[in-house]
Coordinates of C-alpha atoms in Angstrom, one line a residue:
Chain A
X1 CA 17.0 45.8 22.9
X2 CA 20.0 43.8 24.0
X3 CA 22.7 42.0 22.2
X4 CA 22.7 39.2 23.6
X5 CA 24.3 35.1 22.6
X6 CA 22.3 32.5 23.0
X7 CA 24.5 29.2 23.2
X8 CA 22.6 26.1 23.0
X9 CA 24.0 22.9 23.5
X10 CA 21.9 19.7 22.3
X11 CA 23.0 15.9 23.4
X12 CA 21.7 12.8 23.6
X13 CA 19.0 11.8 25.9
X14 CA 20.5 9.3 29.0
X15 CA 20.7 6.1 27.2
X16 CA 20.6 6.8 23.9
X17 CA 23.8 5.9 21.9
X18 CA 25.6 7.0 21.0
X19 CA 28.1 5.4 18.0
X20 CA 30.3 8.4 17.2
X21 CA 31.2 9.0 20.4
X22 CA 31.9 5.4 21.4
X23 CA 34.8 5.3 18.3
X24 CA 36.1 8.9 19.2
X25 CA 36.2 7.0 22.8
X26 CA 38.0 4.0 21.0
X27 CA 40.4 6.4 18.8
X28 CA 41.4 7.7 22.2
X29 CA 42.1 5.5 23.7
X30 CA 44.0 3.5 20.8
X31 CA 46.1 6.6 21.6
X32 CA 47.0 5.6 24.7
X33 CA 45.0 8.0 26.6
X34 CA 42.7 6.6 29.9
X35 CA 38.5 7.3 30.2
X36 CA 35.6 5.9 31.5
X37 CA 33.6 7.7 29.0
X38 CA 33.0 10.3 26.8
X39 CA 30.1 11.6 25.3
X40 CA 29.5 14.5 22.2
X41 CA 26.9 17.1 21.7
X42 CA 26.2 20.3 19.5
X43 CA 26.4 23.7 20.5
X44 CA 24.9 26.4 19.2
X45 CA 26.1 29.6 19.2
X46 CA 23.6 32.1 17.9
X47 CA 23.9 36.1 18.7
X48 CA 20.8 38.2 18.6
X49 CA 19.2 41.4 19.7
X50 CA 15.7 41.4 22.2
X51 CA 14.0 42.9 24.7
X52 CA 16.0 41.2 28.0
X53 CA 18.5 38.1 28.3
X54 CA 15.0 36.4 29.3
X55 CA 13.4 37.3 25.1
X56 CA 16.8 36.1 24.0
X57 CA 16.7 32.5 25.9
X58 CA 12.9 31.8 25.1
X59 CA 14.1 32.9 21.3
X60 CA 17.3 29.8 21.7
X61 CA 14.8 28.0 23.5
X62 CA 12.2 27.9 20.4
X63 CA 14.9 27.3 18.2
X64 CA 15.6 24.4 19.7
X65 CA 11.9 22.6 19.9
X66 CA 11.5 24.2 16.2
X67 CA 14.7 22.8 14.9
X68 CA 18.1 22.2 16.2
X69 CA 16.8 19.4 18.3
X70 CA 15.0 16.0 17.9
X71 CA 13.4 16.5 21.5
X72 CA 12.8 12.0 20.3
X73 CA 16.3 11.5 21.3
X74 CA 17.8 14.4 22.2
X75 CA 17.7 16.5 25.6
X76 CA 19.1 20.8 24.9
X77 CA 20.0 23.6 27.2
X78 CA 20.0 27.2 26.6
X79 CA 22.5 30.1 29.1
X80 CA 23.1 33.3 27.8
X81 CA 25.4 36.3 28.4
X82 CA 24.9 39.7 26.6
X83 CA 26.9 40.4 24.2
Chain B
X1 CA -3.7 11.4 -11.3
X2 CA 0.3 11.1 -10.4
X3 CA 2.9 10.5 -8.0
X4 CA 4.6 13.4 -6.6
X5 CA 8.1 12.7 -6.0
X6 CA 10.0 15.3 -3.9
X7 CA 12.6 16.5 -5.1
X8 CA 14.7 18.4 -2.3
X9 CA 18.7 19.7 -2.9
X10 CA 20.6 16.7 -2.4
X11 CA 17.8 14.1 -3.4
X12 CA 19.6 11.3 -5.4
X13 CA 16.3 8.0 -5.2
X14 CA 14.3 10.6 -7.3
X15 CA 14.5 9.3 -10.2
X16 CA 14.9 5.5 -9.4
X17 CA 11.7 5.8 -7.9
X18 CA 10.0 6.7 -10.6
X19 CA 10.7 4.6 -13.1
X20 CA 10.2 1.6 -10.7
X21 CA 6.6 3.1 -10.1
X22 CA 6.7 3.2 -14.6
X23 CA 7.3 -0.3 -14.5
X24 CA 5.0 -0.7 -12.7
X25 CA 2.3 1.0 -14.4
X26 CA 2.1 4.0 -11.5
X27 CA 1.3 7.4 -13.1
X28 CA 4.8 9.5 -11.5
X29 CA 7.0 13.0 -11.3
X30 CA 9.4 14.4 -10.4
X31 CA 8.7 17.3 -8.3
X32 CA 11.1 20.3 -6.7
X33 CA 10.5 20.9 -4.3
X34 CA 10.7 24.8 -4.3
X35 CA 7.4 23.7 -7.3
X36 CA 5.3 22.9 -5.5
X37 CA 2.5 20.2 -5.6
X38 CA 0.5 19.6 -8.7
X39 CA -3.0 20.3 -7.9
X40 CA -3.4 15.8 -9.3
X41 CA -0.9 14.4 -7.6
X42 CA -2.3 11.3 -6.5
X43 CA 0.5 9.8 -4.0
X44 CA 3.5 12.3 -2.5
X45 CA 7.0 9.5 -2.5
X46 CA 10.0 11.2 0.0
X47 CA 12.8 9.8 -2.2
X48 CA 16.5 8.9 -1.2
X49 CA 19.6 11.0 -1.2
X50 CA 21.2 13.0 1.1
X51 CA 19.1 16.3 1.2
X52 CA 20.9 19.4 2.2
X53 CA 23.8 17.2 2.9
X54 CA 22.6 15.4 6.3
X55 CA 23.1 19.8 8.0
X56 CA 22.5 18.3 11.5
X57 CA 20.7 15.5 10.7
X58 CA 19.4 13.6 8.3
X59 CA 16.0 15.0 7.3
X60 CA 15.3 17.9 9.3
X61 CA 16.6 20.3 6.4
X62 CA 13.9 19.1 3.5
X63 CA 11.2 18.9 7.3
X64 CA 10.9 22.3 7.5
X65 CA 11.1 22.5 3.5
X66 CA 8.0 25.2 3.1
X67 CA 6.9 22.4 0.0
X68 CA 6.3 20.1 4.5
X69 CA 3.1 22.1 4.2
X70 CA 1.8 21.7 1.2
X71 CA 3.1 17.7 1.4
X72 CA 1.1 17.8 5.5
X73 CA -2.7 19.1 3.8
X74 CA -2.4 16.5 1.2
X75 CA -1.9 13.9 3.8
X76 CA -4.7 15.1 6.6
X77 CA -6.6 14.5 2.9
X78 CA -6.1 10.9 2.6
X79 CA -3.1 11.1 0.1
X80 CA -0.5 8.6 0.3
X81 CA 2.7 9.1 1.0
X82 CA 5.6 6.8 1.5
X83 CA 9.4 7.8 2.5
X84 CA 12.1 5.6 2.1
X85 CA 15.6 5.3 3.1
X86 CA 16.5 9.4 3.7
X87 CA 12.4 10.2 2.4
X88 CA 12.6 7.9 5.7
X89 CA 14.3 10.2 7.8
X90 CA 12.1 12.9 6.9
X91 CA 8.9 11.8 8.0
X92 CA 10.3 11.4 11.2
X93 CA 11.6 14.5 11.6
X94 CA 8.9 16.5 10.5
X95 CA 6.7 14.3 12.9
X96 CA 4.6 12.5 10.2
X97 CA 5.2 9.1 12.1
X98 CA 6.8 8.7 15.7
X99 CA 10.7 8.0 16.2
X100 CA 13.3 8.9 14.8
X101 CA 15.9 6.9 12.6
X102 CA 20.0 8.4 13.4
X103 CA 23.7 7.0 13.6
X104 CA 23.7 3.2 12.8
X105 CA 25.0 1.3 15.6
X106 CA 28.2 0.5 14.2
X107 CA 29.0 4.2 13.1
X108 CA 29.5 2.4 9.5
X109 CA 27.4 3.6 6.5
X110 CA 25.4 -0.2 5.9
X111 CA 25.3 -0.4 2.0
X112 CA 23.6 -4.6 1.5
X113 CA 20.5 -6.4 0.7
X114 CA 18.6 -7.1 4.0
X115 CA 15.9 -9.5 5.4
X116 CA 11.9 -8.2 6.1
X117 CA 10.1 -10.2 7.4
X118 CA 6.5 -8.9 6.5
X119 CA 4.8 -7.8 10.9
X120 CA 1.9 -6.7 9.1
X121 CA 0.2 -7.7 5.5
X122 CA -3.2 -5.5 6.2
X123 CA -2.0 -2.5 5.0
X124 CA -1.7 -0.8 1.4
X125 CA 1.8 -1.2 1.7
X126 CA 2.2 -4.9 2.5
X127 CA -0.8 -6.4 1.1
X128 CA 1.2 -8.1 -1.9
X129 CA 2.7 -10.4 1.0
X130 CA 1.5 -12.9 3.3
X131 CA 2.1 -12.1 7.5
X132 CA 5.6 -13.0 8.4
X133 CA 7.1 -13.5 4.8
X134 CA 10.9 -12.8 4.2
X135 CA 11.6 -10.6 1.3
X136 CA 15.3 -9.1 0.6
X137 CA 15.7 -5.3 0.1
X138 CA 18.1 -3.2 0.1
X139 CA 20.1 -1.0 1.9
X140 CA 22.0 2.1 1.5
X141 CA 22.6 4.3 5.1
X142 CA 24.4 5.7 7.4
X143 CA 21.5 7.1 9.8
X144 CA 19.3 4.5 9.6
X145 CA 18.7 3.4 13.8
X146 CA 15.3 3.5 14.5
X147 CA 14.8 4.6 17.5
X148 CA 11.1 5.4 19.8
X149 CA 10.8 6.1 23.6
X150 CA 9.4 2.6 25.2
X151 CA 6.0 4.1 25.5
X152 CA 6.0 5.2 22.0
X153 CA 7.2 1.4 20.6
X154 CA 4.8 0.2 23.1
X155 CA 2.1 1.9 21.1
X156 CA 3.3 0.9 17.7
X157 CA 3.8 -2.2 18.5
X158 CA -0.1 -2.1 20.3
X159 CA -1.7 -0.4 16.9
X160 CA 0.2 -2.6 14.9
X161 CA 2.1 -0.7 13.1
X162 CA 5.4 -1.6 12.4
X163 CA 5.5 -3.1 9.2
X164 CA 8.6 -4.5 8.6
X165 CA 11.3 -5.5 10.8
X166 CA 15.3 -6.9 9.6
X167 CA 15.7 -11.2 10.1
X168 CA 18.1 -13.4 9.4
X169 CA 16.7 -15.6 5.6
X170 CA 14.6 -18.1 8.5
X171 CA 13.0 -15.0 9.4
X172 CA 14.1 -14.6 13.1
X173 CA 14.2 -10.5 14.1
X174 CA 18.8 -11.2 16.7
X175 CA 20.5 -8.8 16.8
X176 CA 22.9 -10.0 13.9
X177 CA 20.4 -9.6 11.1
X178 CA 20.3 -6.6 12.9
X179 CA 22.0 -4.3 10.4
X180 CA 21.9 -0.6 12.2
X181 CA 21.0 -2.0 15.3
X182 CA 17.1 -0.1 15.3
X183 CA 15.4 -0.7 18.4
X184 CA 13.0 -4.0 18.2
X185 CA 14.4 -4.2 14.3
X186 CA 12.5 -1.9 13.4
X187 CA 12.8 -1.0 9.4
X188 CA 9.6 0.4 7.8
X189 CA 6.6 1.4 9.6
X190 CA 3.0 3.4 10.0
X191 CA 2.4 7.3 11.1
X192 CA -0.7 7.9 12.8
X193 CA -2.7 6.4 9.2
X194 CA -1.9 3.6 7.5
X195 CA -1.3 6.5 4.6
X196 CA 1.2 7.0 5.7
X197 CA 4.5 4.7 5.4
X198 CA 8.4 5.0 6.1
X199 CA 11.7 2.5 5.7
X200 CA 14.6 2.8 5.4
X201 CA 14.9 -0.4 3.2
X202 CA 14.5 0.9 -0.8
X203 CA 11.7 -1.0 -2.2
X204 CA 11.9 0.8 -6.1
X205 CA 15.7 -0.6 -5.8
X206 CA 13.8 -4.0 -5.9
X207 CA 11.2 -3.5 -8.7
X208 CA 13.0 -3.8 -12.3
X209 CA 13.5 -7.2 -13.1
X210 CA 17.1 -6.0 -15.5
X211 CA 18.8 -4.5 -11.4
X212 CA 18.1 -8.0 -9.4
X213 CA 14.8 -9.2 -6.6
X214 CA 11.5 -7.8 -6.9
X215 CA 10.7 -8.2 -3.6
X216 CA 10.0 -4.7 -3.5
X217 CA 7.1 -3.6 -5.4
X218 CA 4.0 -4.6 -3.1
X219 CA 5.8 -1.7 -1.1
X220 CA 5.1 0.8 -4.3
X221 CA 1.4 -0.9 -6.2
X222 CA -0.1 0.8 -2.5
X223 CA 0.1 4.2 -4.8
X224 CA -2.0 2.1 -7.2

């Protein structure tokens, strides 16, 4: 067994509006910052023990499928590192 | 035979739903999610509120609560289910209806009365109305923007599963009358079967004559 950290990043699919990001971008502009667009994402860092990095990634993907992401509006990525 | 109004931690429209159903002569009781559904359950309401603090996404936690396995069994057996507001979000997250209700386009919580156009009056939830009727319901939500893939929306239209759309007082589903940026102004829809419906507006808050309009009664009559 190895100790891993699986980082699951959940972001809105392209074309799905992100009102919170739009509002944040406007606030940054009000503060005088120059920017084109702003995208937001949720990042989950899951510490877990698994047989291999692949097994850790598979478990994290299942977590994303079952709960962390909503497939109607979200895409997600999983990255695994040893810890 | 009793309509079970499922109370999750953070539900807050459960008592309103029971009072509204009682007013219509429909037996209803609050059921704590941890206690499960009783054998005489004749209908299920997923009420409004802020279950589990809207953590992760509105409705995400309640949709994975163990009681939802029981809810699915009853739904599969034909028991009618109505999800209102947070209950609609739970219904989407649980996969009982397609799509998702997410952050309002204006990023603001909207609490007001809206007009809805009845799109399909041939369901248990809408048979009290005529197609094209304009009704007035309250809304109170921050995450009510209906999102669905183009294919899913097309299927909903083709199968006549859109129950209500946001509209102006004359029944026109305009962008200005859309309080949250919902795709195609969708305010309420059916699941895979006619016995399952969800909507963001609150019919239970438009049922008791003492608190205003009674346009919502027709939806709750779906349990009669």
